[in-house]
Every structure is written in C-alpha cells, then in structure tokens.
Tab-separated table of C-alpha atoms in Angstrom:
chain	number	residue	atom	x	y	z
A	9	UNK	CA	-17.027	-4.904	26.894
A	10	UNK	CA	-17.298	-3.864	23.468
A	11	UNK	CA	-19.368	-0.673	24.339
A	12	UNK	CA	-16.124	0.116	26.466
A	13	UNK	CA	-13.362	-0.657	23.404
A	14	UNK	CA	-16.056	1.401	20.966
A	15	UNK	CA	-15.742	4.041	23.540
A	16	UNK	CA	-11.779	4.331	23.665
A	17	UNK	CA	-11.969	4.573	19.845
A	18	UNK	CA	-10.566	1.065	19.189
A	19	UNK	CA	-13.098	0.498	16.396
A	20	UNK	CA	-12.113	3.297	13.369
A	21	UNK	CA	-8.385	3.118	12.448
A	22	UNK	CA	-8.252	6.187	10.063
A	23	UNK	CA	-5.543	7.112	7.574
A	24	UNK	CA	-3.115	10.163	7.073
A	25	UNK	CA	-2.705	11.039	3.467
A	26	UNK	CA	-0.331	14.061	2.439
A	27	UNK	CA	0.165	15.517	-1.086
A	28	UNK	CA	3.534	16.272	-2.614
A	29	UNK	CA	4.129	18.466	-5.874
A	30	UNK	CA	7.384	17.685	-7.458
A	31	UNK	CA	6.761	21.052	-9.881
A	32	UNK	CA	8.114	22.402	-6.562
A	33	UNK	CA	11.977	23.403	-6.979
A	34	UNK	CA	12.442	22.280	-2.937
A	35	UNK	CA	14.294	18.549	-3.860
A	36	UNK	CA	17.168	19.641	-1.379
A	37	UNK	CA	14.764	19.930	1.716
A	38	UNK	CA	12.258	16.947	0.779
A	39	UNK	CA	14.588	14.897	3.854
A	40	UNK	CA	11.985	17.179	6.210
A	41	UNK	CA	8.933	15.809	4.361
A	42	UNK	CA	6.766	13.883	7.465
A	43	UNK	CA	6.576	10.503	5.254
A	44	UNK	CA	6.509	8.515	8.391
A	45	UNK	CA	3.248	10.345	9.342
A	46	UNK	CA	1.675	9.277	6.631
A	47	UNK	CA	0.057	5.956	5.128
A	48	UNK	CA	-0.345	7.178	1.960
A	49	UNK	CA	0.725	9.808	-0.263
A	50	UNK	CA	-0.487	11.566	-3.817
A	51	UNK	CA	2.108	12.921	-5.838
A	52	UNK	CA	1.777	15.509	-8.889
A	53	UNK	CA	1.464	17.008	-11.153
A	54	UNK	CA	1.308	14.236	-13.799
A	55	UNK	CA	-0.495	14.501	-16.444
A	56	UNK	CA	-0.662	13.868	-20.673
A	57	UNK	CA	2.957	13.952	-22.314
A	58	UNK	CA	4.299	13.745	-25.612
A	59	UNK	CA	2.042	17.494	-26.479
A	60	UNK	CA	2.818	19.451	-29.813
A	61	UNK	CA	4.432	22.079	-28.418
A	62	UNK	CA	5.932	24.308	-31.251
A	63	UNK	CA	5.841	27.555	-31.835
A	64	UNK	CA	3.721	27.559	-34.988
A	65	UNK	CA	1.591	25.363	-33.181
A	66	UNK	CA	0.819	28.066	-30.168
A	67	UNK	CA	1.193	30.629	-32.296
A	68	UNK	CA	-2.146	29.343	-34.373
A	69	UNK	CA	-3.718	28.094	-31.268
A	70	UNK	CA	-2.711	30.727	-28.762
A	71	UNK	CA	-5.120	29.737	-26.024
A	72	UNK	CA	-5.032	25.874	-26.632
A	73	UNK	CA	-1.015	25.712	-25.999
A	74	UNK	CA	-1.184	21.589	-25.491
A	75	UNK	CA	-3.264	21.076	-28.503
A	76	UNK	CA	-2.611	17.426	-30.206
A	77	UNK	CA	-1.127	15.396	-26.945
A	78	UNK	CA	-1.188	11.722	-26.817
A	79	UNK	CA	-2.791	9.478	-24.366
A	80	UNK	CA	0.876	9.353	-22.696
A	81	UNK	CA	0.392	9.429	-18.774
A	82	UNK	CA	3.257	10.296	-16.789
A	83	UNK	CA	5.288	12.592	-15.253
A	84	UNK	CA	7.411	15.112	-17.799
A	85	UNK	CA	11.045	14.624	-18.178
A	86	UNK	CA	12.207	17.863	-16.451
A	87	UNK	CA	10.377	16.779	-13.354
A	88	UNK	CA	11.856	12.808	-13.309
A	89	UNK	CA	14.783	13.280	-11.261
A	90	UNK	CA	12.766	14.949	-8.712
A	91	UNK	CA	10.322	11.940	-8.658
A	92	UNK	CA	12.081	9.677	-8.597
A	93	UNK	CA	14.407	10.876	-5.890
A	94	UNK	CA	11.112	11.711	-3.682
A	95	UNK	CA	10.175	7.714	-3.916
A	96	UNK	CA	13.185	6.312	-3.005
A	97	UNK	CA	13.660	9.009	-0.419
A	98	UNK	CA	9.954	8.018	0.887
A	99	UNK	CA	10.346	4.578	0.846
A	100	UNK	CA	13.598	4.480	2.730
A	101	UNK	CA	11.929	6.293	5.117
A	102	UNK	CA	8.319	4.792	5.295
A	103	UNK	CA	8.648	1.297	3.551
A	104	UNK	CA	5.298	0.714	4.384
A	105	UNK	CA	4.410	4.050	2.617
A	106	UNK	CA	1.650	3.872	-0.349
A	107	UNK	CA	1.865	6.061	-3.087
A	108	UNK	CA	-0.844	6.908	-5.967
A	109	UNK	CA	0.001	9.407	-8.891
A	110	UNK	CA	-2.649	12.760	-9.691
A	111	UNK	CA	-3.733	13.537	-12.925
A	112	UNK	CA	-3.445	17.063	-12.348
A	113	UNK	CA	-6.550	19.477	-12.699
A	114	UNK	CA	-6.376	22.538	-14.760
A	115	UNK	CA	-8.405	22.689	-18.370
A	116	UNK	CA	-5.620	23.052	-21.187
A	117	UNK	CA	-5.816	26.663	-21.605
A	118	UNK	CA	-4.820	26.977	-17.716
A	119	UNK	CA	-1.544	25.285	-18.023
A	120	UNK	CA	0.875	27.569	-16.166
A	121	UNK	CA	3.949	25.608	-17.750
A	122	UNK	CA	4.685	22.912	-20.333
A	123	UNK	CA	6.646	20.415	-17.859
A	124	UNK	CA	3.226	19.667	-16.196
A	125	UNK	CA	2.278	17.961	-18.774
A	126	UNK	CA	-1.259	17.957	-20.730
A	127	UNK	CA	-4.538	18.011	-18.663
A	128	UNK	CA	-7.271	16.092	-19.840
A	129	UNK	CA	-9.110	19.148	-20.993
A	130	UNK	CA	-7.059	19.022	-24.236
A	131	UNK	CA	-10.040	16.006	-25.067
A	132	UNK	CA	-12.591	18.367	-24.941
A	133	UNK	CA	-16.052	17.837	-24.453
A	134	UNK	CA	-16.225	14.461	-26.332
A	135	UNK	CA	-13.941	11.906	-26.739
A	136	UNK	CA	-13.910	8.038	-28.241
A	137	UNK	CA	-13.693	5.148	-26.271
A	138	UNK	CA	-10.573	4.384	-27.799
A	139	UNK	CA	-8.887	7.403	-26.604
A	140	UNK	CA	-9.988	6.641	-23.232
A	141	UNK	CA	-8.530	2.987	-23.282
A	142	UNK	CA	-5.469	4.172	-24.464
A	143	UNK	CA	-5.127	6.614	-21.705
A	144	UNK	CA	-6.109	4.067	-18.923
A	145	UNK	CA	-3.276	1.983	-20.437
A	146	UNK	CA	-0.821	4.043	-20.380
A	147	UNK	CA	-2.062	5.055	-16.649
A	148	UNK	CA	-1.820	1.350	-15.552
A	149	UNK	CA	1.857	0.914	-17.168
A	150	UNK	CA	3.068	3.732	-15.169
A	151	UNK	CA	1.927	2.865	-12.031
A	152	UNK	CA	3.237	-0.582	-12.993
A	153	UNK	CA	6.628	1.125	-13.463
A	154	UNK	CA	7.051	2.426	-10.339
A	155	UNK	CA	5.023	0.138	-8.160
A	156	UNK	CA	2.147	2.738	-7.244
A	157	UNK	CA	-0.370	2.084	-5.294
A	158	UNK	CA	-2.901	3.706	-7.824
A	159	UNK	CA	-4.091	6.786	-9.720
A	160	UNK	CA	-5.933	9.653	-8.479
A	161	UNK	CA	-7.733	12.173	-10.610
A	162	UNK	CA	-7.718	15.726	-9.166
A	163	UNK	CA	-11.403	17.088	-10.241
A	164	UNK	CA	-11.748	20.710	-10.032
A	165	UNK	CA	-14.545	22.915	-11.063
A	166	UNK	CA	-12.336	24.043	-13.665
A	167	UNK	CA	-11.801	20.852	-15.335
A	168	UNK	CA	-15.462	19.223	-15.139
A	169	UNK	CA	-15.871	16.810	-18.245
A	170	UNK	CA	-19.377	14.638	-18.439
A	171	UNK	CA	-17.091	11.861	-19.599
A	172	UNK	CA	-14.972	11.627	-16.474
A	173	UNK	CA	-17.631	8.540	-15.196
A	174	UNK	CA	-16.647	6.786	-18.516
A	175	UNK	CA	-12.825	7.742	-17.955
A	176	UNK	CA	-13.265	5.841	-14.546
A	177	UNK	CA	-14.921	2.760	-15.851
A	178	UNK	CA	-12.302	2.664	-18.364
A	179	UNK	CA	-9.275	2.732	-15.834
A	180	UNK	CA	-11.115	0.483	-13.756
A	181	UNK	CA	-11.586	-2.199	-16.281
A	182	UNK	CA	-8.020	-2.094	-16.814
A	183	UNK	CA	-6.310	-1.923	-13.156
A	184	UNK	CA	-8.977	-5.130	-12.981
A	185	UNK	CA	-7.157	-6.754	-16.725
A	186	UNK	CA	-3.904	-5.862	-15.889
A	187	UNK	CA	-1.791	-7.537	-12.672
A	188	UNK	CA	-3.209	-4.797	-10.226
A	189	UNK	CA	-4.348	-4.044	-8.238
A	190	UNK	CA	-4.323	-0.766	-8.560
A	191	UNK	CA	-6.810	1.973	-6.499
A	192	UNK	CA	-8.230	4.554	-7.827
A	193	UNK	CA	-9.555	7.808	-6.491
A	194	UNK	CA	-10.676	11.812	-7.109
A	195	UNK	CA	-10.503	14.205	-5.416
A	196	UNK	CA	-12.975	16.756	-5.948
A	197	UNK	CA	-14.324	20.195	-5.176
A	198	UNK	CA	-17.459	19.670	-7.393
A	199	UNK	CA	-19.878	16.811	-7.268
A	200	UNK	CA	-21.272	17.043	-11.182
A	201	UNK	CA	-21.202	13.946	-13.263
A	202	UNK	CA	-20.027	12.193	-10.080
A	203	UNK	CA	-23.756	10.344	-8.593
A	204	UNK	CA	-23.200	6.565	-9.622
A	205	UNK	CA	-19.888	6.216	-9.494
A	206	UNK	CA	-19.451	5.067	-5.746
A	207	UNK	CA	-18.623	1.572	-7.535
A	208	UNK	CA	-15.701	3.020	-9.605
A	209	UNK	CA	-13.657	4.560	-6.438
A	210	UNK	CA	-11.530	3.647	-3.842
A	211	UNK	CA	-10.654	6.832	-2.455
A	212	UNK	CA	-12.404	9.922	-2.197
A	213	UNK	CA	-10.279	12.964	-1.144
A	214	UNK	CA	-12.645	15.562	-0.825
A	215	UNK	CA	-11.679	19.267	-1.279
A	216	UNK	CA	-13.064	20.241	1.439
A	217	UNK	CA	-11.342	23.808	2.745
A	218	UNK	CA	-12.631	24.617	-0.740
A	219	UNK	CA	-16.086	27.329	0.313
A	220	UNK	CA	-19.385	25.281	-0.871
A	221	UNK	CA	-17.501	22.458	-0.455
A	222	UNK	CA	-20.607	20.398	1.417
A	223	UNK	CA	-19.569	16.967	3.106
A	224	UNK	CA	-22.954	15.542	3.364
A	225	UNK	CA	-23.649	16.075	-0.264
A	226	UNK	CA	-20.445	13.534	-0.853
A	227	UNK	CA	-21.799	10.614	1.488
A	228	UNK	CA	-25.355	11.118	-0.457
A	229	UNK	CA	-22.995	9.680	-3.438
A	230	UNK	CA	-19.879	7.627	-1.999
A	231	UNK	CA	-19.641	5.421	0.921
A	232	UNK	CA	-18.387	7.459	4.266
A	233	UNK	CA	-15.467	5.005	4.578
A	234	UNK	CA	-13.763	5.986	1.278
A	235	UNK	CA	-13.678	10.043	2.428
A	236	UNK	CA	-11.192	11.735	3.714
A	237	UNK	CA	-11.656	15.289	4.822
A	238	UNK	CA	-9.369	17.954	3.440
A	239	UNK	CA	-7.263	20.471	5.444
A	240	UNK	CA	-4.704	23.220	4.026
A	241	UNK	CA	-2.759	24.923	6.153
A	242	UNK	CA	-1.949	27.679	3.482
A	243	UNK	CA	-2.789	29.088	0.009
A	244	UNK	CA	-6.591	27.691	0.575
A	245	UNK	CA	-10.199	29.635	1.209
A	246	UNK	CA	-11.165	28.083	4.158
A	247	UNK	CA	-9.623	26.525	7.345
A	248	UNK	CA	-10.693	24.414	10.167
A	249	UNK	CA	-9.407	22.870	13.179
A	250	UNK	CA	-7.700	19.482	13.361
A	251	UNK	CA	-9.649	18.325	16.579
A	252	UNK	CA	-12.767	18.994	15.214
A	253	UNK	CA	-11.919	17.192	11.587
A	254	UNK	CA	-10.500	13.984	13.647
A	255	UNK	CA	-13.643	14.160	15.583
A	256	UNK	CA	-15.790	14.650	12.446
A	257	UNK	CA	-13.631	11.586	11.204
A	258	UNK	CA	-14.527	9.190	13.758
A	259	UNK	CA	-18.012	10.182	14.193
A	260	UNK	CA	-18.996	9.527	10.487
A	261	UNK	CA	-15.929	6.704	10.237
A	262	UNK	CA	-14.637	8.658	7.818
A	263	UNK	CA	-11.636	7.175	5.853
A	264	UNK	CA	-9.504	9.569	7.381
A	265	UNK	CA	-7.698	13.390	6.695
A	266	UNK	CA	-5.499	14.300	3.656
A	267	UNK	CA	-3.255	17.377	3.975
A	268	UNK	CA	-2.932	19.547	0.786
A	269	UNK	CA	0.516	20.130	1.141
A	270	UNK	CA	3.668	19.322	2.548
A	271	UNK	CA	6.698	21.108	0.064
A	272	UNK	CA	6.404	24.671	-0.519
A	273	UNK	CA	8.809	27.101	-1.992
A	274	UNK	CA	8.844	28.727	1.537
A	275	UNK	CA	11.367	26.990	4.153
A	276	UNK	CA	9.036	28.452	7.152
A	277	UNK	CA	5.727	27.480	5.731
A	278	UNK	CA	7.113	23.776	4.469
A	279	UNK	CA	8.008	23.419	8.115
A	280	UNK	CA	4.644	24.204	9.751
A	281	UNK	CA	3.050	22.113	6.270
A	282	UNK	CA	4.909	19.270	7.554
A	283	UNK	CA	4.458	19.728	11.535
A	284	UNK	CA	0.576	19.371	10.548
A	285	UNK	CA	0.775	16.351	9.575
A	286	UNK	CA	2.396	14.493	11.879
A	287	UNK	CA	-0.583	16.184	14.137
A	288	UNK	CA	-2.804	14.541	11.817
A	289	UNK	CA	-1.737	11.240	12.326
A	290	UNK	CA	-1.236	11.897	16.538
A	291	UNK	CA	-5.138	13.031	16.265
A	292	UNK	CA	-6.121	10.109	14.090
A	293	UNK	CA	-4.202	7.064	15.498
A	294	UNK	CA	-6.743	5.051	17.540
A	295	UNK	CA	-5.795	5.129	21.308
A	296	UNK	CA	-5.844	1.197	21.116
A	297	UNK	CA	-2.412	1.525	18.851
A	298	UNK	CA	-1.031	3.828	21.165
A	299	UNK	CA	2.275	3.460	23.158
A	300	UNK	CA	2.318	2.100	26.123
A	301	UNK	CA	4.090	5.616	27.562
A	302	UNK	CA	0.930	7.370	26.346
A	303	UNK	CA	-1.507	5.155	28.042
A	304	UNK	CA	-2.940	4.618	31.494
A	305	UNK	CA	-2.236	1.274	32.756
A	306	UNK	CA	-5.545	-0.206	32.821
A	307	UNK	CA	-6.827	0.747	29.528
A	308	UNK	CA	-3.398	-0.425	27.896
A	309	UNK	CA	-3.917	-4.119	29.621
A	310	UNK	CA	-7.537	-4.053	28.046
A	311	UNK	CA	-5.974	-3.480	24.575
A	312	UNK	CA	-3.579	-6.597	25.446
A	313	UNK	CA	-6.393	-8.785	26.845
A	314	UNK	CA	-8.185	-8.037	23.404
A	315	UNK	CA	-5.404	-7.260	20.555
A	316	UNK	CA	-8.074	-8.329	17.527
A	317	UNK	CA	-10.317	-5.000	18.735
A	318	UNK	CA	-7.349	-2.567	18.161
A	319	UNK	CA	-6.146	-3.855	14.484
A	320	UNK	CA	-6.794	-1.725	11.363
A	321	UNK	CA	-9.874	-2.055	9.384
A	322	UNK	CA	-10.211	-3.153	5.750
A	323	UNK	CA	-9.265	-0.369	3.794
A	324	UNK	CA	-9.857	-1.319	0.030
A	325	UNK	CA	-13.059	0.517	0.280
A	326	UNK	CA	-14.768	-2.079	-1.778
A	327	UNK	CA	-18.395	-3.130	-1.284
C-alpha cells in the first residue's frame, strides 16, 4: 500500500516561493500578484540604512557612494509605503502566506540607487564581530516588526565575502536569543565560503537559471530538502521547463521551486510572471491534496481511507 501512495506522489509536499521587488514602481497592479500560489514569499531589496550620503562624501569617494553606513537593516523610507502596502495586501489575500526579507546582493560600488539601501560590501573584506552582532540585531528587530518569517541573504558572485559563514552564525545565534523563530536562508549563484554551513540554513534558494549554476554541487553541501530550484521567466541566462523542474523536485525531494519574479515594470510580462506561478504550485501540489474534481474516484477514496499519507512534511529544514 505504501509503494502505491509513494507512487501517486503522496509522500513530497513541495513549496512555491515567489520573489517580489518593491524598488519596482508597479504598487497599483500588485492586486494581480499570485500570493495565493504561493507559501512563501522573499521580498527586496532591503538592505543597510542610515549611509553617509553627501555630496562631499561621494565626491571624495566617487566609487564607494555608501561609504560609512550603519548596521541598520531595513527597508529605505522611499520604498515603506510600498512595503508595507504589499504585506497587508498579501496577507489579506494569503493569511497563511510566509514572508522573509533579502538582503539584497550588489557590492557597494554597484548600487544603482540610494533608496536600496547599503549592501554589505560597504564592510569590506574584514569586519569585527561586533559589527556583525549589531547587524544581526537589527535584522532580528525588523523581522520582529513586521512579523517575518525570516531573513534571506541574496549571495551573488558579485558580492562574495569569506565572512558571510560568520555573518550566518551571528544571525543565527540571535533569531535562537531573541523570541524567534526566525528562518534563515541564501540564495546563491556561487558556492565559495558556503561548505559547512548546512547547519546555519533553513532555506536554500538556489540560482539556478544562472549558467554554471550546478545543482549537485549544492546537495554535496546542504541537505536536498532545504533547495529549491530556481526558474525566471525573463531578464535571466538560462531557462528550463516547469515539468521537468517539478519532476527534478520530487525525484531528489527537493524543497520545492522559487520564481524570480512576479512585478515587473511591464504590464504584459508581470502577467505571464504571475501566470507561472500559479503553474508552479498546480505542478508541485501532491495529487493526494488535490480536489476531488481533479481526481479519479478510486485514487481520491485511497487518499480518504489514509488522510495521514497526504499531509505536508516538516518543513523547518532542521536536522
């Protein structure tokens, strides 16, 4: 009997995950945003706040334009309207919606404008322990604020710091002090500095319609049930098909597919962005939590006879 349910997919409940950008002027059509095809979603860009921006200041450090910002996490005034519209928007929609908040990824001479806020490049290549702590803190009080499901930091080739292990031990150790708990995840196109830090991460959201991009090389360093596979329906190198990524998903019980992402200044492409990923979460909802419409008789009265098999797994993706 359990060969059969295993069969029919009842075993591997995976999760859709969609990212929203609120540095996107599109506030008056977020109402088409698919939240209720999602289980979770990652909003940026956040980032460092409270930067010296003045002119003197650029004008001395022209290519280090966020020199001197504090270990303020958060999202940047400009952008807090938007925000916090898009939660209460998502959660009137999806109440059973998570959300987790993305340091966003860019070293600090990339910064295309200063209402992103600082990237954690302005640190540099070292950085004290103190700094660190002070930055997790100000992480955990945000999420805090806004009852976030945790904190995920975007990790991009061009933002690769060897202290990034530390920065997650140190986040860790507080989402564990503080009331929590709080999950914490990357999402990377690179794998340096990453080996041994399975322990430190909840979520892996792997960048994977990024070329080189290899998945295997990812479950040689976190567990397969913390991954999700990546898919970008535009502005991205590479593409793939949705059937073959939910199949990938359940073959390797993956953690599931994130969709990089669902506003864009183009109506047309926001509304194919969006169509995706409710697709994502038709392919990757197990045919045991089906509706009954969808079913043929006899498999739906083995799902009633056996209602424990088709529940959702554990997904804290602890050890």
């Amino acid at each position: 009997m359990w060969l059969i349910l295993s069969l029919i997919g009842l075993g591997h409940a995976a999760k859709s995950v969609g990212w929203v950008y609120v540095a996107d002027p599109t506030q008056q059509r977020w109402e088409g945003l698919a939240f209720e095809a999602m289980d979770l979603m990652v909003v940026g860009p956040l980032g460092l706040q409270q930067c010296d921006w003045t002119p003197h200041r650029q004008s001395v450090f022209p290519y280090r334009p966020l020199f001197n910002c504090e270990a303020s996490f958060g999202v940047n005034a400009s952008f807090l309207d938007r925000f916090e519209h898009l939660l209460a928007l998502a959660r009137q929609r999806n109440p059973n919606l998570e959300v987790m908040a993305a340091q966003w990824y860019a070293s600090d001479w990339e910064a295309p404008l200063e209402s992103w806020g600082g990237s954690l490049g302005v640190y540099g290549p070292d950085i004290a322990s103190e700094q660190l702590e002070g930055y997790a803190s100000t992480v955990s009080a945000f999420l805090h604020r806004y009852n976030l499901t945790g904190y995920v930091l975007d990790y991009e080739g061009t933002n690769v710091l060897r202290w990034y292990p530390e920065l997650l031990r140190q986040l860790l150790r507080v989402f564990r002090d503080r009331s929590g708990p709080h999950r914490l995840g990357v999402s990377p196109s690179t794998a340096q500095h990453l080996r041994g830090t399975n322990h430190l991460t909840d979520f892996v959201f792997l960048q994977s319609y990024t070329p080189g991009v290899d998945l295997q090389e990812y479950l040689d360093i976190f567990d397969a049930s913390k991954v999700f596979l990546g898919m970008c329906r535009f502005g991205c190198d590479a593409h793939g098909s949705l059937p073959s990524a939910a199949r990938e998903v359940q073959a390797k019980h993956l953690a599931g597919i994130h969709l990089w992402r669902l506003n864009d200044g183009d109506e047309g492409r926001m509304a194919e962005e969006n169509e995706l990923m409710r697709k994502v979460r038709t392919h990757l909802t197990p045919l045991g939590r089906r509706r009954r419409a969808e079913l043929p008789s006899g498999f739906f009265n083995l799902v009633d006879a056996f209602p424990a098999a088709s529940a959702p797994t554990n997904w804290s993706g602890e050890k």
